[in-house]
Amino acid sequence: MPERKLSLMKAIELMRALSRDNVPFSFSYCAFNDTTKTSDGKKTETNVLLQSGYRRNQSKKFDILVSYIRTDTNERRQFYLPLLLELNGIKIKP
């Protein structure tokens, strides 16, 4: 049976739909710190919802930084959309 995969755009659409419906999800991404140009490798987040991110006039990275909130701690975090690896266990097409 072939492995199921999502395109990056389908994944972000699904994340937005789940967040609109207040349904927490999990995802994995490759961490990257643009300031130090370093990575801590693969990170996994569980029970999260997307949040409003930067507007065009607030950041040059408004279109690639995705904001989310950890529903259990209410901590706001961000990740780079192109570094998304999995959504609810489904791999993202490179």
JSON list of C-alpha atoms in Angstrom, two decimals:
[
{"chain": "A", "resi": 1, "resn": "MET", "atom": "CA", "xyz": [0.00, 0.00, 0.00]},
{"chain": "A", "resi": 2, "resn": "PRO", "atom": "CA", "xyz": [1.54, 3.36, -1.01]},
{"chain": "A", "resi": 3, "resn": "GLU", "atom": "CA", "xyz": [2.42, 5.82, 1.70]},
{"chain": "A", "resi": 4, "resn": "ARG", "atom": "CA", "xyz": [0.01, 8.73, 1.95]},
{"chain": "A", "resi": 5, "resn": "LYS", "atom": "CA", "xyz": [1.53, 12.18, 1.40]},
{"chain": "A", "resi": 6, "resn": "LEU", "atom": "CA", "xyz": [0.24, 15.75, 1.38]},
{"chain": "A", "resi": 7, "resn": "SER", "atom": "CA", "xyz": [1.47, 18.71, -0.60]},
{"chain": "A", "resi": 8, "resn": "LEU", "atom": "CA", "xyz": [2.64, 21.67, 1.46]},
{"chain": "A", "resi": 9, "resn": "MET", "atom": "CA", "xyz": [-0.33, 23.77, 0.33]},
{"chain": "A", "resi": 10, "resn": "LYS", "atom": "CA", "xyz": [-2.87, 21.03, 1.14]},
{"chain": "A", "resi": 11, "resn": "ALA", "atom": "CA", "xyz": [-1.23, 20.61, 4.56]},
{"chain": "A", "resi": 12, "resn": "ILE", "atom": "CA", "xyz": [-1.52, 24.30, 5.46]},
{"chain": "A", "resi": 13, "resn": "GLU", "atom": "CA", "xyz": [-5.13, 24.35, 4.20]},
{"chain": "A", "resi": 14, "resn": "LEU", "atom": "CA", "xyz": [-5.92, 21.37, 6.45]},
{"chain": "A", "resi": 15, "resn": "MET", "atom": "CA", "xyz": [-4.15, 23.01, 9.42]},
{"chain": "A", "resi": 16, "resn": "ARG", "atom": "CA", "xyz": [-6.21, 26.18, 8.90]},
{"chain": "A", "resi": 17, "resn": "ALA", "atom": "CA", "xyz": [-9.47, 24.23, 8.62]},
{"chain": "A", "resi": 18, "resn": "LEU", "atom": "CA", "xyz": [-8.75, 22.23, 11.78]},
{"chain": "A", "resi": 19, "resn": "SER", "atom": "CA", "xyz": [-7.84, 25.42, 13.64]},
{"chain": "A", "resi": 20, "resn": "ARG", "atom": "CA", "xyz": [-11.03, 27.17, 12.46]},
{"chain": "A", "resi": 21, "resn": "ASP", "atom": "CA", "xyz": [-12.99, 24.22, 13.86]},
{"chain": "A", "resi": 22, "resn": "ASN", "atom": "CA", "xyz": [-10.93, 24.33, 17.07]},
{"chain": "A", "resi": 23, "resn": "VAL", "atom": "CA", "xyz": [-9.62, 20.78, 16.48]},
{"chain": "A", "resi": 24, "resn": "PRO", "atom": "CA", "xyz": [-6.03, 20.42, 17.77]},
{"chain": "A", "resi": 25, "resn": "PHE", "atom": "CA", "xyz": [-3.54, 18.57, 15.59]},
{"chain": "A", "resi": 26, "resn": "SER", "atom": "CA", "xyz": [0.09, 17.48, 15.64]},
{"chain": "A", "resi": 27, "resn": "PHE", "atom": "CA", "xyz": [2.91, 18.15, 13.23]},
{"chain": "A", "resi": 28, "resn": "SER", "atom": "CA", "xyz": [6.65, 17.74, 12.81]},
{"chain": "A", "resi": 29, "resn": "TYR", "atom": "CA", "xyz": [9.09, 20.18, 11.29]},
{"chain": "A", "resi": 30, "resn": "CYS", "atom": "CA", "xyz": [12.80, 20.77, 10.95]},
{"chain": "A", "resi": 31, "resn": "ALA", "atom": "CA", "xyz": [13.79, 23.45, 13.45]},
{"chain": "A", "resi": 32, "resn": "PHE", "atom": "CA", "xyz": [15.83, 26.38, 12.19]},
{"chain": "A", "resi": 33, "resn": "ASN", "atom": "CA", "xyz": [17.15, 29.48, 13.95]},
{"chain": "A", "resi": 34, "resn": "ASP", "atom": "CA", "xyz": [17.71, 32.16, 11.31]},
{"chain": "A", "resi": 35, "resn": "THR", "atom": "CA", "xyz": [19.68, 34.36, 13.72]},
{"chain": "A", "resi": 36, "resn": "THR", "atom": "CA", "xyz": [22.35, 31.74, 14.48]},
{"chain": "A", "resi": 37, "resn": "LYS", "atom": "CA", "xyz": [21.84, 29.76, 11.24]},
{"chain": "A", "resi": 38, "resn": "THR", "atom": "CA", "xyz": [21.55, 26.54, 13.27]},
{"chain": "A", "resi": 39, "resn": "SER", "atom": "CA", "xyz": [19.07, 23.68, 13.54]},
{"chain": "A", "resi": 40, "resn": "ASP", "atom": "CA", "xyz": [18.05, 21.51, 16.46]},
{"chain": "A", "resi": 41, "resn": "GLY", "atom": "CA", "xyz": [16.78, 18.85, 14.05]},
{"chain": "A", "resi": 42, "resn": "LYS", "atom": "CA", "xyz": [13.28, 17.43, 13.87]},
{"chain": "A", "resi": 43, "resn": "LYS", "atom": "CA", "xyz": [10.72, 18.79, 16.33]},
{"chain": "A", "resi": 44, "resn": "THR", "atom": "CA", "xyz": [7.23, 17.44, 16.98]},
{"chain": "A", "resi": 45, "resn": "GLU", "atom": "CA", "xyz": [4.36, 19.47, 18.36]},
{"chain": "A", "resi": 46, "resn": "THR", "atom": "CA", "xyz": [1.11, 17.94, 19.61]},
{"chain": "A", "resi": 47, "resn": "ASN", "atom": "CA", "xyz": [-2.23, 19.51, 20.49]},
{"chain": "A", "resi": 48, "resn": "VAL", "atom": "CA", "xyz": [-1.69, 22.77, 18.63]},
{"chain": "A", "resi": 49, "resn": "LEU", "atom": "CA", "xyz": [-3.83, 25.27, 16.74]},
{"chain": "A", "resi": 50, "resn": "LEU", "atom": "CA", "xyz": [-2.71, 27.89, 14.23]},
{"chain": "A", "resi": 51, "resn": "GLN", "atom": "CA", "xyz": [-2.77, 31.53, 15.30]},
{"chain": "A", "resi": 52, "resn": "SER", "atom": "CA", "xyz": [-2.62, 34.77, 13.36]},
{"chain": "A", "resi": 53, "resn": "GLY", "atom": "CA", "xyz": [0.90, 35.42, 12.21]},
{"chain": "A", "resi": 54, "resn": "TYR", "atom": "CA", "xyz": [2.80, 38.47, 11.05]},
{"chain": "A", "resi": 55, "resn": "ARG", "atom": "CA", "xyz": [1.21, 40.80, 8.53]},
{"chain": "A", "resi": 56, "resn": "ARG", "atom": "CA", "xyz": [3.02, 41.87, 5.39]},
{"chain": "A", "resi": 57, "resn": "ASN", "atom": "CA", "xyz": [4.03, 45.18, 7.01]},
{"chain": "A", "resi": 58, "resn": "GLN", "atom": "CA", "xyz": [5.40, 43.48, 10.16]},
{"chain": "A", "resi": 59, "resn": "SER", "atom": "CA", "xyz": [7.94, 41.03, 8.76]},
{"chain": "A", "resi": 60, "resn": "LYS", "atom": "CA", "xyz": [9.70, 40.13, 5.54]},
{"chain": "A", "resi": 61, "resn": "LYS", "atom": "CA", "xyz": [9.00, 36.51, 6.46]},
{"chain": "A", "resi": 62, "resn": "PHE", "atom": "CA", "xyz": [5.22, 36.96, 6.79]},
{"chain": "A", "resi": 63, "resn": "ASP", "atom": "CA", "xyz": [4.57, 34.36, 4.09]},
{"chain": "A", "resi": 64, "resn": "ILE", "atom": "CA", "xyz": [6.79, 31.57, 5.47]},
{"chain": "A", "resi": 65, "resn": "LEU", "atom": "CA", "xyz": [6.56, 31.95, 9.27]},
{"chain": "A", "resi": 66, "resn": "VAL", "atom": "CA", "xyz": [3.59, 30.09, 10.71]},
{"chain": "A", "resi": 67, "resn": "SER", "atom": "CA", "xyz": [2.36, 30.94, 14.22]},
{"chain": "A", "resi": 68, "resn": "TYR", "atom": "CA", "xyz": [0.72, 28.36, 16.43]},
{"chain": "A", "resi": 69, "resn": "ILE", "atom": "CA", "xyz": [-0.31, 27.91, 20.04]},
{"chain": "A", "resi": 70, "resn": "ARG", "atom": "CA", "xyz": [0.22, 24.90, 22.27]},
{"chain": "A", "resi": 71, "resn": "THR", "atom": "CA", "xyz": [-3.28, 24.27, 23.59]},
{"chain": "A", "resi": 72, "resn": "ASP", "atom": "CA", "xyz": [-2.10, 22.70, 26.85]},
{"chain": "A", "resi": 73, "resn": "THR", "atom": "CA", "xyz": [0.18, 25.61, 27.88]},
{"chain": "A", "resi": 74, "resn": "ASN", "atom": "CA", "xyz": [-1.10, 28.53, 25.72]},
{"chain": "A", "resi": 75, "resn": "GLU", "atom": "CA", "xyz": [2.50, 29.10, 24.61]},
{"chain": "A", "resi": 76, "resn": "ARG", "atom": "CA", "xyz": [2.83, 30.81, 21.22]},
{"chain": "A", "resi": 77, "resn": "ARG", "atom": "CA", "xyz": [5.48, 29.46, 18.85]},
{"chain": "A", "resi": 78, "resn": "GLN", "atom": "CA", "xyz": [6.48, 29.70, 15.18]},
{"chain": "A", "resi": 79, "resn": "PHE", "atom": "CA", "xyz": [8.00, 27.50, 12.50]},
{"chain": "A", "resi": 80, "resn": "TYR", "atom": "CA", "xyz": [9.08, 27.95, 8.89]},
{"chain": "A", "resi": 81, "resn": "LEU", "atom": "CA", "xyz": [6.41, 26.54, 6.57]},
{"chain": "A", "resi": 82, "resn": "PRO", "atom": "CA", "xyz": [8.89, 25.14, 4.00]},
{"chain": "A", "resi": 83, "resn": "LEU", "atom": "CA", "xyz": [10.37, 22.99, 6.82]},
{"chain": "A", "resi": 84, "resn": "LEU", "atom": "CA", "xyz": [7.09, 21.20, 7.60]},
{"chain": "A", "resi": 85, "resn": "LEU", "atom": "CA", "xyz": [7.68, 17.42, 7.54]},
{"chain": "A", "resi": 86, "resn": "GLU", "atom": "CA", "xyz": [4.46, 15.76, 8.77]},
{"chain": "A", "resi": 87, "resn": "LEU", "atom": "CA", "xyz": [0.88, 16.61, 9.70]},
{"chain": "A", "resi": 88, "resn": "ASN", "atom": "CA", "xyz": [-1.00, 14.16, 11.95]},
{"chain": "A", "resi": 89, "resn": "GLY", "atom": "CA", "xyz": [1.45, 11.45, 10.92]},
{"chain": "A", "resi": 90, "resn": "ILE", "atom": "CA", "xyz": [1.07, 12.10, 7.16]},
{"chain": "A", "resi": 91, "resn": "LYS", "atom": "CA", "xyz": [4.31, 13.00, 5.42]},
{"chain": "A", "resi": 92, "resn": "ILE", "atom": "CA", "xyz": [4.60, 16.21, 3.42]},
{"chain": "A", "resi": 93, "resn": "LYS", "atom": "CA", "xyz": [5.77, 15.95, -0.20]},
{"chain": "A", "resi": 94, "resn": "PRO", "atom": "CA", "xyz": [9.14, 17.63, -0.67]}
]
